[in-house]
Amino acid sequence: MANSMYEQNESGGVLVNIRKAVLADIEGIYNLVDYYAERGLILPRSRHSIFETLRDFTIAEQDGQIVGTCALTLAWDGLAEVRALTVAPQHLRSGVGLKIMASVIDEAKQLGISKLFVLTYHPEFFATAGFSEISKEELPHKVWRDCINCSKFPNCDETAMTRQL
Ligand SMILES: CC(C)(COP(=O)(O)OP(=O)(O)OC[C@H]1O[C@@H](n2cnc3c(N)ncnc32)[C@H](O)[C@@H]1OP(=O)(O)O)[C@@H](O)C(=O)NCCC(=O)NCCS
């Protein structure tokens, strides 16, 4: 698994580094997650929750700035959830999301995970990343543990998708 890889940003020709998060990244992750959580696109995360789950996170950085985040959370035997996937607004549609996903998929394979799932308002992106839509009922009950804290529970309007690895 590549812990860190430098990728060319096709639109700007700018280098984006994809790597596992470290403690110094917590504030940057928090700010980006908070930006999209305030817009209702992902679940909010406290700094403390990011601290506790820091080892789940992969980040994209450019010039020392965090421009993308993604958490890979083990959910069940062979199953993991893709969470808190974000790309900074000024970098959207320049391939950063797919680069983070490629790194997270690599990590998941290394861990022996056989299937990823996501609950999302961006099914188009995940379809591009090789995910297919499923019925939410197909997911094991255990994966709903965080949904209880969601303001929309139990009327989830996100799309459930999975990708076999
Ligand atoms: C979803 C998200 C991470 C995608 O990041 P991104 O870096 O813009 O995605 P990419 O540039 O890698 O997109 C790859 C492909 O996915 C598809 N895609 C991405 N965003 C799309 C959109 N808004 N509408 C339609 N297709 C989209 C396109 O096919 C795109 O390729 P193209 O730009 O050549 O057409 C980003 O939109 C984001 O941060 N959204 C807000 C937070 C969020 O909802 N996260 C998902 C949580 S589950």
Short mmCIF file of N, CA and C and ligand atoms in Angstrom, two decimals:
data_model
loop_
_atom_site.label_atom_id
_atom_site.label_comp_id
_atom_site.label_asym_id
_atom_site.label_seq_id
_atom_site.Cartn_x
_atom_site.Cartn_y
_atom_site.Cartn_z
N MET A 1 0.85 -1.20 0.00
CA MET A 1 0.00 0.00 0.00
C MET A 1 0.89 1.26 0.00
N ALA A 2 0.57 2.20 -0.86
CA ALA A 2 1.31 3.45 -0.85
C ALA A 2 0.79 4.32 0.28
N ASN A 3 1.64 4.63 1.27
CA ASN A 3 1.22 5.48 2.36
C ASN A 3 1.08 6.92 1.90
N SER A 4 1.89 7.28 0.97
CA SER A 4 1.89 8.64 0.48
C SER A 4 2.20 8.60 -1.01
N MET A 5 1.41 9.31 -1.79
CA MET A 5 1.73 9.33 -3.22
C MET A 5 1.42 10.71 -3.77
N TYR A 6 2.29 11.14 -4.65
CA TYR A 6 2.08 12.44 -5.25
C TYR A 6 1.39 12.27 -6.60
N GLU A 7 0.37 13.07 -6.79
CA GLU A 7 -0.43 12.93 -8.00
C GLU A 7 -0.53 14.29 -8.69
N GLN A 8 -0.60 14.23 -9.99
CA GLN A 8 -0.75 15.45 -10.76
C GLN A 8 -2.22 15.84 -10.81
N ASN A 9 -2.50 17.06 -10.45
CA ASN A 9 -3.86 17.57 -10.57
C ASN A 9 -4.04 18.03 -12.02
N GLU A 10 -4.94 17.31 -12.74
CA GLU A 10 -5.02 17.54 -14.18
C GLU A 10 -5.40 18.97 -14.54
N SER A 11 -6.27 19.59 -13.74
CA SER A 11 -6.73 20.92 -14.12
C SER A 11 -5.65 21.98 -13.90
N GLY A 12 -4.98 21.92 -12.76
CA GLY A 12 -4.04 22.99 -12.47
C GLY A 12 -2.59 22.59 -12.63
N GLY A 13 -2.30 21.32 -12.85
CA GLY A 13 -0.92 20.89 -12.90
C GLY A 13 -0.25 21.01 -11.53
N VAL A 14 -1.05 20.98 -10.45
CA VAL A 14 -0.53 21.18 -9.11
C VAL A 14 -0.45 19.82 -8.42
N LEU A 15 0.60 19.62 -7.62
CA LEU A 15 0.76 18.33 -6.95
C LEU A 15 -0.17 18.22 -5.75
N VAL A 16 -0.86 17.09 -5.67
CA VAL A 16 -1.69 16.79 -4.51
C VAL A 16 -1.13 15.53 -3.88
N ASN A 17 -0.87 15.60 -2.58
CA ASN A 17 -0.30 14.47 -1.86
C ASN A 17 -1.42 13.74 -1.12
N ILE A 18 -1.48 12.42 -1.34
CA ILE A 18 -2.49 11.61 -0.65
C ILE A 18 -1.75 10.78 0.40
N ARG A 19 -2.17 10.90 1.66
CA ARG A 19 -1.48 10.14 2.72
C ARG A 19 -2.42 9.90 3.91
N LYS A 20 -1.98 9.00 4.80
CA LYS A 20 -2.73 8.78 6.03
C LYS A 20 -2.62 10.03 6.92
N ALA A 21 -3.68 10.29 7.69
CA ALA A 21 -3.70 11.47 8.55
C ALA A 21 -2.80 11.29 9.76
N VAL A 22 -2.29 12.41 10.26
CA VAL A 22 -1.54 12.44 11.53
C VAL A 22 -2.19 13.49 12.44
N LEU A 23 -1.76 13.51 13.69
CA LEU A 23 -2.40 14.40 14.67
C LEU A 23 -2.49 15.85 14.21
N ALA A 24 -1.43 16.33 13.53
CA ALA A 24 -1.40 17.72 13.10
C ALA A 24 -2.50 18.05 12.08
N ASP A 25 -3.15 17.03 11.55
CA ASP A 25 -4.17 17.25 10.51
C ASP A 25 -5.58 17.47 11.10
N ILE A 26 -5.72 17.27 12.41
CA ILE A 26 -7.07 17.25 12.97
C ILE A 26 -7.85 18.54 12.67
N GLU A 27 -7.24 19.69 12.83
CA GLU A 27 -7.96 20.94 12.61
C GLU A 27 -8.39 21.08 11.14
N GLY A 28 -7.48 20.72 10.24
CA GLY A 28 -7.80 20.80 8.81
C GLY A 28 -8.92 19.85 8.42
N ILE A 29 -8.89 18.64 8.99
CA ILE A 29 -9.97 17.67 8.71
C ILE A 29 -11.27 18.22 9.27
N TYR A 30 -11.21 18.73 10.50
CA TYR A 30 -12.41 19.26 11.14
C TYR A 30 -13.04 20.37 10.28
N ASN A 31 -12.22 21.28 9.80
CA ASN A 31 -12.75 22.41 9.03
C ASN A 31 -13.44 21.97 7.75
N LEU A 32 -12.84 21.02 7.06
CA LEU A 32 -13.41 20.56 5.79
C LEU A 32 -14.69 19.74 6.03
N VAL A 33 -14.66 18.87 7.02
CA VAL A 33 -15.84 18.06 7.34
C VAL A 33 -16.97 18.98 7.81
N ASP A 34 -16.62 19.97 8.64
CA ASP A 34 -17.61 20.90 9.16
C ASP A 34 -18.27 21.70 8.03
N TYR A 35 -17.47 22.09 7.04
CA TYR A 35 -17.99 22.86 5.91
C TYR A 35 -19.13 22.11 5.23
N TYR A 36 -18.91 20.80 4.96
CA TYR A 36 -19.95 20.03 4.26
C TYR A 36 -21.04 19.54 5.22
N ALA A 37 -20.70 19.36 6.49
CA ALA A 37 -21.72 18.95 7.47
C ALA A 37 -22.74 20.07 7.63
N GLU A 38 -22.26 21.32 7.65
CA GLU A 38 -23.17 22.47 7.77
C GLU A 38 -24.13 22.56 6.59
N ARG A 39 -23.71 22.01 5.47
CA ARG A 39 -24.56 22.02 4.28
C ARG A 39 -25.39 20.74 4.17
N GLY A 40 -25.32 19.91 5.21
CA GLY A 40 -26.17 18.71 5.28
C GLY A 40 -25.72 17.57 4.39
N LEU A 41 -24.49 17.62 3.88
CA LEU A 41 -24.05 16.58 2.93
C LEU A 41 -23.38 15.40 3.62
N ILE A 42 -22.81 15.64 4.79
CA ILE A 42 -22.20 14.55 5.57
C ILE A 42 -22.53 14.77 7.04
N LEU A 43 -22.33 13.73 7.84
CA LEU A 43 -22.60 13.86 9.28
C LEU A 43 -21.55 14.75 9.94
N PRO A 44 -21.98 15.60 10.89
CA PRO A 44 -20.99 16.42 11.58
C PRO A 44 -20.06 15.57 12.44
N ARG A 45 -18.85 16.05 12.66
CA ARG A 45 -17.87 15.36 13.51
C ARG A 45 -17.27 16.38 14.46
N SER A 46 -17.20 16.05 15.72
CA SER A 46 -16.48 16.92 16.67
C SER A 46 -14.98 16.68 16.49
N ARG A 47 -14.19 17.62 17.00
CA ARG A 47 -12.73 17.42 16.98
C ARG A 47 -12.38 16.15 17.74
N HIS A 48 -13.11 15.91 18.83
CA HIS A 48 -12.84 14.72 19.64
C HIS A 48 -13.10 13.44 18.87
N SER A 49 -14.20 13.43 18.10
CA SER A 49 -14.51 12.23 17.31
C SER A 49 -13.45 12.01 16.23
N ILE A 50 -12.95 13.10 15.64
CA ILE A 50 -11.88 12.95 14.63
C ILE A 50 -10.62 12.43 15.31
N PHE A 51 -10.34 12.94 16.48
CA PHE A 51 -9.18 12.47 17.26
C PHE A 51 -9.27 10.96 17.50
N GLU A 52 -10.44 10.52 17.95
CA GLU A 52 -10.62 9.09 18.28
C GLU A 52 -10.50 8.18 17.06
N THR A 53 -10.91 8.71 15.90
CA THR A 53 -10.94 7.87 14.70
C THR A 53 -9.87 8.27 13.68
N LEU A 54 -8.86 9.00 14.16
CA LEU A 54 -7.86 9.57 13.24
C LEU A 54 -7.23 8.51 12.34
N ARG A 55 -7.03 7.30 12.91
CA ARG A 55 -6.37 6.27 12.10
C ARG A 55 -7.24 5.79 10.94
N ASP A 56 -8.53 6.13 10.95
CA ASP A 56 -9.39 5.80 9.80
C ASP A 56 -9.12 6.73 8.61
N PHE A 57 -8.55 7.90 8.89
CA PHE A 57 -8.55 8.97 7.88
C PHE A 57 -7.36 8.94 6.92
N THR A 58 -7.68 9.17 5.66
CA THR A 58 -6.71 9.50 4.62
C THR A 58 -6.99 10.94 4.22
N ILE A 59 -5.94 11.68 3.92
CA ILE A 59 -6.17 13.07 3.51
C ILE A 59 -5.44 13.37 2.19
N ALA A 60 -5.96 14.41 1.52
CA ALA A 60 -5.26 14.97 0.36
C ALA A 60 -4.74 16.33 0.80
N GLU A 61 -3.50 16.63 0.48
CA GLU A 61 -2.97 17.95 0.85
C GLU A 61 -2.26 18.58 -0.33
N GLN A 62 -2.31 19.91 -0.32
CA GLN A 62 -1.61 20.67 -1.34
C GLN A 62 -0.98 21.87 -0.66
N ASP A 63 0.30 22.04 -0.84
CA ASP A 63 1.01 23.16 -0.19
C ASP A 63 0.72 23.22 1.31
N GLY A 64 0.69 22.07 1.95
CA GLY A 64 0.46 22.04 3.40
C GLY A 64 -0.98 22.23 3.82
N GLN A 65 -1.89 22.45 2.87
CA GLN A 65 -3.31 22.64 3.18
C GLN A 65 -4.05 21.35 2.93
N ILE A 66 -4.97 20.98 3.83
CA ILE A 66 -5.78 19.78 3.60
C ILE A 66 -6.90 20.13 2.63
N VAL A 67 -6.92 19.42 1.50
CA VAL A 67 -7.91 19.72 0.46
C VAL A 67 -8.85 18.53 0.22
N GLY A 68 -8.68 17.48 1.01
CA GLY A 68 -9.58 16.33 0.89
C GLY A 68 -9.45 15.42 2.08
N THR A 69 -10.55 14.73 2.40
CA THR A 69 -10.55 13.80 3.54
C THR A 69 -11.38 12.57 3.19
N CYS A 70 -11.06 11.46 3.83
CA CYS A 70 -11.92 10.27 3.72
C CYS A 70 -11.59 9.33 4.88
N ALA A 71 -12.63 8.79 5.52
CA ALA A 71 -12.42 7.83 6.60
C ALA A 71 -12.90 6.45 6.14
N LEU A 72 -12.11 5.46 6.46
CA LEU A 72 -12.46 4.06 6.18
C LEU A 72 -12.74 3.42 7.54
N THR A 73 -14.01 3.07 7.77
CA THR A 73 -14.42 2.58 9.09
C THR A 73 -14.84 1.13 9.00
N LEU A 74 -14.16 0.28 9.76
CA LEU A 74 -14.53 -1.14 9.77
C LEU A 74 -15.93 -1.27 10.37
N ALA A 75 -16.78 -2.05 9.70
CA ALA A 75 -18.17 -2.12 10.13
C ALA A 75 -18.59 -3.52 10.56
N TRP A 76 -18.05 -4.51 9.88
CA TRP A 76 -18.53 -5.87 10.06
C TRP A 76 -17.52 -6.78 9.40
N ASP A 77 -17.64 -8.06 9.56
CA ASP A 77 -16.65 -8.96 8.98
C ASP A 77 -16.53 -8.74 7.47
N GLY A 78 -15.38 -8.29 7.03
CA GLY A 78 -15.16 -8.09 5.60
C GLY A 78 -15.79 -6.84 5.01
N LEU A 79 -16.49 -6.09 5.87
CA LEU A 79 -17.24 -4.93 5.37
C LEU A 79 -16.73 -3.65 6.04
N ALA A 80 -16.53 -2.61 5.24
CA ALA A 80 -16.11 -1.32 5.80
C ALA A 80 -16.89 -0.20 5.13
N GLU A 81 -17.04 0.90 5.87
CA GLU A 81 -17.80 2.04 5.37
C GLU A 81 -16.86 3.18 4.96
N VAL A 82 -17.18 3.81 3.85
CA VAL A 82 -16.48 5.02 3.43
C VAL A 82 -17.25 6.19 4.01
N ARG A 83 -16.56 7.00 4.82
CA ARG A 83 -17.24 8.10 5.51
C ARG A 83 -16.44 9.39 5.37
N ALA A 84 -17.14 10.49 5.61
CA ALA A 84 -16.49 11.81 5.66
C ALA A 84 -15.59 12.05 4.44
N LEU A 85 -16.07 11.64 3.27
CA LEU A 85 -15.31 11.93 2.04
C LEU A 85 -15.60 13.37 1.64
N THR A 86 -14.56 14.17 1.58
CA THR A 86 -14.73 15.57 1.18
C THR A 86 -13.59 15.99 0.26
N VAL A 87 -13.90 16.93 -0.59
CA VAL A 87 -12.88 17.62 -1.37
C VAL A 87 -13.18 19.12 -1.26
N ALA A 88 -12.16 19.91 -0.98
CA ALA A 88 -12.35 21.36 -0.80
C ALA A 88 -13.02 21.96 -2.03
N PRO A 89 -13.93 22.93 -1.80
CA PRO A 89 -14.72 23.48 -2.92
C PRO A 89 -13.88 23.93 -4.11
N GLN A 90 -12.73 24.53 -3.85
CA GLN A 90 -11.92 25.05 -4.97
C GLN A 90 -11.24 23.95 -5.78
N HIS A 91 -11.33 22.69 -5.28
CA HIS A 91 -10.68 21.57 -5.98
C HIS A 91 -11.69 20.58 -6.58
N LEU A 92 -12.97 20.90 -6.49
CA LEU A 92 -13.96 19.94 -6.99
C LEU A 92 -13.77 19.68 -8.48
N ARG A 93 -14.11 18.48 -8.88
CA ARG A 93 -14.07 18.03 -10.27
C ARG A 93 -12.68 18.14 -10.89
N SER A 94 -11.67 17.94 -10.07
CA SER A 94 -10.32 17.88 -10.66
C SER A 94 -9.66 16.54 -10.34
N GLY A 95 -10.48 15.56 -9.94
CA GLY A 95 -9.96 14.20 -9.77
C GLY A 95 -9.45 13.89 -8.37
N VAL A 96 -9.50 14.86 -7.45
CA VAL A 96 -8.97 14.62 -6.11
C VAL A 96 -9.79 13.53 -5.39
N GLY A 97 -11.12 13.59 -5.54
CA GLY A 97 -11.98 12.59 -4.89
C GLY A 97 -11.62 11.17 -5.32
N LEU A 98 -11.44 10.99 -6.62
CA LEU A 98 -11.09 9.64 -7.12
C LEU A 98 -9.71 9.21 -6.63
N LYS A 99 -8.79 10.15 -6.50
CA LYS A 99 -7.45 9.80 -6.02
C LYS A 99 -7.50 9.37 -4.56
N ILE A 100 -8.29 10.06 -3.75
CA ILE A 100 -8.43 9.65 -2.34
C ILE A 100 -9.06 8.26 -2.29
N MET A 101 -10.12 8.06 -3.10
CA MET A 101 -10.80 6.75 -3.10
C MET A 101 -9.85 5.64 -3.50
N ALA A 102 -9.00 5.90 -4.49
CA ALA A 102 -8.05 4.86 -4.94
C ALA A 102 -7.14 4.45 -3.79
N SER A 103 -6.70 5.43 -3.02
CA SER A 103 -5.81 5.14 -1.89
C SER A 103 -6.56 4.38 -0.79
N VAL A 104 -7.81 4.78 -0.55
CA VAL A 104 -8.62 4.12 0.49
C VAL A 104 -8.96 2.68 0.06
N ILE A 105 -9.20 2.47 -1.21
CA ILE A 105 -9.48 1.12 -1.72
C ILE A 105 -8.24 0.24 -1.54
N ASP A 106 -7.10 0.83 -1.82
CA ASP A 106 -5.82 0.13 -1.61
C ASP A 106 -5.67 -0.29 -0.15
N GLU A 107 -5.94 0.64 0.74
CA GLU A 107 -5.84 0.37 2.18
C GLU A 107 -6.82 -0.73 2.59
N ALA A 108 -8.05 -0.65 2.07
CA ALA A 108 -9.08 -1.64 2.42
C ALA A 108 -8.64 -3.04 1.98
N LYS A 109 -8.08 -3.12 0.78
CA LYS A 109 -7.63 -4.43 0.28
C LYS A 109 -6.52 -4.98 1.18
N GLN A 110 -5.61 -4.10 1.57
CA GLN A 110 -4.51 -4.53 2.45
C GLN A 110 -5.04 -5.07 3.77
N LEU A 111 -6.14 -4.50 4.24
CA LEU A 111 -6.73 -4.93 5.51
C LEU A 111 -7.52 -6.23 5.38
N GLY A 112 -7.76 -6.66 4.15
CA GLY A 112 -8.53 -7.88 3.92
C GLY A 112 -10.03 -7.63 3.82
N ILE A 113 -10.39 -6.38 3.59
CA ILE A 113 -11.81 -6.04 3.44
C ILE A 113 -12.28 -6.48 2.06
N SER A 114 -13.46 -7.10 2.01
CA SER A 114 -13.93 -7.60 0.71
C SER A 114 -15.02 -6.71 0.10
N LYS A 115 -15.62 -5.85 0.94
CA LYS A 115 -16.69 -5.01 0.40
C LYS A 115 -16.72 -3.65 1.11
N LEU A 116 -16.90 -2.58 0.31
CA LEU A 116 -17.08 -1.24 0.87
C LEU A 116 -18.52 -0.82 0.69
N PHE A 117 -19.03 -0.04 1.64
CA PHE A 117 -20.33 0.59 1.40
C PHE A 117 -20.28 2.05 1.77
N VAL A 118 -21.26 2.78 1.25
CA VAL A 118 -21.35 4.21 1.53
C VAL A 118 -22.82 4.60 1.53
N LEU A 119 -23.16 5.59 2.33
CA LEU A 119 -24.47 6.23 2.28
C LEU A 119 -24.20 7.65 1.82
N THR A 120 -24.82 8.05 0.72
CA THR A 120 -24.35 9.29 0.09
C THR A 120 -25.45 10.07 -0.62
N TYR A 121 -25.21 11.38 -0.75
CA TYR A 121 -26.03 12.24 -1.63
C TYR A 121 -25.33 12.46 -2.97
N HIS A 122 -24.19 11.78 -3.17
CA HIS A 122 -23.42 11.95 -4.40
C HIS A 122 -23.25 10.61 -5.12
N PRO A 123 -24.37 9.92 -5.48
CA PRO A 123 -24.23 8.61 -6.11
C PRO A 123 -23.46 8.66 -7.43
N GLU A 124 -23.50 9.82 -8.12
CA GLU A 124 -22.80 9.91 -9.43
C GLU A 124 -21.30 9.72 -9.22
N PHE A 125 -20.77 10.37 -8.17
CA PHE A 125 -19.34 10.22 -7.92
C PHE A 125 -19.00 8.77 -7.61
N PHE A 126 -19.79 8.15 -6.72
CA PHE A 126 -19.46 6.78 -6.30
C PHE A 126 -19.65 5.77 -7.44
N ALA A 127 -20.61 6.05 -8.33
CA ALA A 127 -20.76 5.18 -9.50
C ALA A 127 -19.47 5.23 -10.33
N THR A 128 -18.92 6.43 -10.47
CA THR A 128 -17.65 6.57 -11.20
C THR A 128 -16.53 5.80 -10.50
N ALA A 129 -16.63 5.73 -9.16
CA ALA A 129 -15.59 5.03 -8.38
C ALA A 129 -15.87 3.53 -8.27
N GLY A 130 -16.84 3.04 -9.04
CA GLY A 130 -17.08 1.59 -9.11
C GLY A 130 -18.12 1.05 -8.14
N PHE A 131 -18.87 1.95 -7.48
CA PHE A 131 -19.92 1.50 -6.55
C PHE A 131 -21.24 1.32 -7.30
N SER A 132 -22.09 0.42 -6.77
CA SER A 132 -23.43 0.22 -7.35
C SER A 132 -24.47 0.40 -6.26
N GLU A 133 -25.60 0.92 -6.67
CA GLU A 133 -26.68 1.17 -5.70
C GLU A 133 -27.28 -0.14 -5.19
N ILE A 134 -27.58 -0.18 -3.90
CA ILE A 134 -28.27 -1.34 -3.30
C ILE A 134 -29.42 -0.82 -2.45
N SER A 135 -30.26 -1.73 -2.01
CA SER A 135 -31.32 -1.36 -1.07
C SER A 135 -30.70 -1.30 0.33
N LYS A 136 -31.09 -0.30 1.12
CA LYS A 136 -30.49 -0.14 2.47
C LYS A 136 -30.70 -1.38 3.32
N GLU A 137 -31.80 -2.10 3.06
CA GLU A 137 -32.10 -3.29 3.86
C GLU A 137 -31.04 -4.38 3.68
N GLU A 138 -30.26 -4.29 2.62
CA GLU A 138 -29.23 -5.31 2.39
C GLU A 138 -28.03 -5.15 3.33
N LEU A 139 -27.91 -3.98 3.97
CA LEU A 139 -26.77 -3.77 4.87
C LEU A 139 -27.06 -4.38 6.24
N PRO A 140 -26.04 -4.96 6.90
CA PRO A 140 -26.29 -5.53 8.23
C PRO A 140 -26.75 -4.46 9.23
N HIS A 141 -27.62 -4.85 10.15
CA HIS A 141 -28.18 -3.89 11.11
C HIS A 141 -27.11 -3.13 11.88
N LYS A 142 -26.00 -3.81 12.14
CA LYS A 142 -24.96 -3.21 12.96
C LYS A 142 -24.42 -1.91 12.35
N VAL A 143 -24.51 -1.77 11.04
CA VAL A 143 -23.92 -0.59 10.41
C VAL A 143 -24.73 0.68 10.69
N TRP A 144 -25.90 0.53 11.26
CA TRP A 144 -26.75 1.71 11.50
C TRP A 144 -26.46 2.39 12.84
N ARG A 145 -25.39 1.97 13.52
CA ARG A 145 -25.15 2.47 14.88
C ARG A 145 -25.05 4.00 14.95
N ASP A 146 -24.45 4.62 13.93
CA ASP A 146 -24.28 6.08 13.97
C ASP A 146 -25.51 6.83 13.49
N CYS A 147 -26.40 6.11 12.82
CA CYS A 147 -27.56 6.78 12.23
C CYS A 147 -28.50 7.31 13.31
N ILE A 148 -28.45 6.69 14.47
CA ILE A 148 -29.32 7.12 15.57
C ILE A 148 -29.05 8.58 15.93
N ASN A 149 -27.82 9.04 15.70
CA ASN A 149 -27.47 10.43 16.02
C ASN A 149 -27.79 11.40 14.88
N CYS A 150 -28.29 10.87 13.77
CA CYS A 150 -28.56 11.72 12.61
C CYS A 150 -29.95 12.34 12.75
N SER A 151 -30.06 13.64 12.41
CA SER A 151 -31.33 14.33 12.55
C SER A 151 -32.41 13.72 11.64
N LYS A 152 -32.00 13.03 10.58
CA LYS A 152 -32.97 12.47 9.64
C LYS A 152 -33.46 11.08 10.04
N PHE A 153 -32.80 10.48 11.03
CA PHE A 153 -33.16 9.12 11.44
C PHE A 153 -34.62 9.07 11.87
N PRO A 154 -35.49 8.11 11.48
CA PRO A 154 -35.15 6.95 10.66
C PRO A 154 -35.46 7.15 9.18
N ASN A 155 -35.69 8.41 8.75
CA ASN A 155 -36.06 8.64 7.35
C ASN A 155 -34.85 9.01 6.51
N CYS A 156 -33.94 8.08 6.40
CA CYS A 156 -32.70 8.32 5.66
C CYS A 156 -33.01 8.48 4.16
N ASP A 157 -32.56 9.62 3.58
CA ASP A 157 -32.79 9.82 2.15
C ASP A 157 -31.49 9.71 1.34
N GLU A 158 -30.46 9.14 1.96
CA GLU A 158 -29.21 8.94 1.23
C GLU A 158 -29.31 7.66 0.38
N THR A 159 -28.43 7.58 -0.59
CA THR A 159 -28.38 6.38 -1.43
C THR A 159 -27.33 5.43 -0.86
N ALA A 160 -27.72 4.16 -0.68
CA ALA A 160 -26.76 3.15 -0.22
C ALA A 160 -26.09 2.53 -1.43
N MET A 161 -24.76 2.41 -1.37
CA MET A 161 -24.01 1.83 -2.49
C MET A 161 -22.91 0.94 -1.95
N THR A 162 -22.57 -0.08 -2.72
CA THR A 162 -21.46 -0.95 -2.31
C THR A 162 -20.51 -1.16 -3.49
N ARG A 163 -19.30 -1.54 -3.12
CA ARG A 163 -18.31 -1.92 -4.13
C ARG A 163 -17.55 -3.14 -3.61
N GLN A 164 -17.55 -4.18 -4.41
CA GLN A 164 -16.79 -5.40 -4.09
C GLN A 164 -15.31 -5.13 -4.36
N LEU A 165 -14.43 -5.63 -3.50
CA LEU A 165 -13.00 -5.39 -3.74
C LEU A 165 -12.32 -6.64 -4.26
C1 LIG B 1 -18.23 13.76 -3.67
C2 LIG B 1 -16.92 14.53 -3.77
C3 LIG B 1 -15.95 14.03 -2.71
C4 LIG B 1 -16.32 14.27 -5.17
O1 LIG B 1 -15.01 14.84 -5.22
P1 LIG B 1 -14.34 15.41 -6.56
O2 LIG B 1 -12.89 15.56 -6.32
O3 LIG B 1 -15.07 16.60 -7.04
O4 LIG B 1 -14.61 14.21 -7.57
P2 LIG B 1 -13.75 13.86 -8.87
O5 LIG B 1 -13.22 15.10 -9.51
O6 LIG B 1 -12.73 12.82 -8.51
O7 LIG B 1 -14.89 13.24 -9.79
C5 LIG B 1 -14.71 12.07 -10.52
C6 LIG B 1 -15.96 11.80 -11.34
O8 LIG B 1 -17.11 11.58 -10.46
C7 LIG B 1 -18.29 12.14 -11.08
N1 LIG B 1 -18.75 13.30 -10.28
C8 LIG B 1 -18.10 13.91 -9.26
N2 LIG B 1 -18.85 14.91 -8.74
C9 LIG B 1 -19.99 14.93 -9.46
C10 LIG B 1 -21.16 15.74 -9.43
N3 LIG B 1 -21.30 16.74 -8.52
N4 LIG B 1 -22.15 15.48 -10.30
C11 LIG B 1 -22.04 14.50 -11.23
N5 LIG B 1 -20.94 13.68 -11.31
C12 LIG B 1 -19.94 13.90 -10.44
C13 LIG B 1 -17.85 12.61 -12.46
O9 LIG B 1 -17.98 11.51 -13.35
C14 LIG B 1 -16.38 12.93 -12.24
O10 LIG B 1 -15.62 12.90 -13.42
P3 LIG B 1 -15.59 14.22 -14.38
O11 LIG B 1 -15.33 15.41 -13.51
O12 LIG B 1 -14.47 13.91 -15.32
O13 LIG B 1 -16.94 14.28 -15.03
C15 LIG B 1 -17.14 16.06 -3.63
O14 LIG B 1 -18.17 16.45 -4.51
C16 LIG B 1 -17.51 16.51 -2.23
O15 LIG B 1 -16.66 16.77 -1.39
N6 LIG B 1 -18.84 16.64 -1.98
C17 LIG B 1 -19.35 17.14 -0.71
C18 LIG B 1 -19.24 16.14 0.40
C19 LIG B 1 -19.95 14.84 0.06
O16 LIG B 1 -21.13 14.81 -0.26
N7 LIG B 1 -19.21 13.74 0.17
C20 LIG B 1 -19.70 12.39 -0.03
C21 LIG B 1 -20.00 11.82 1.31
S1 LIG B 1 -20.53 10.15 1.20
#
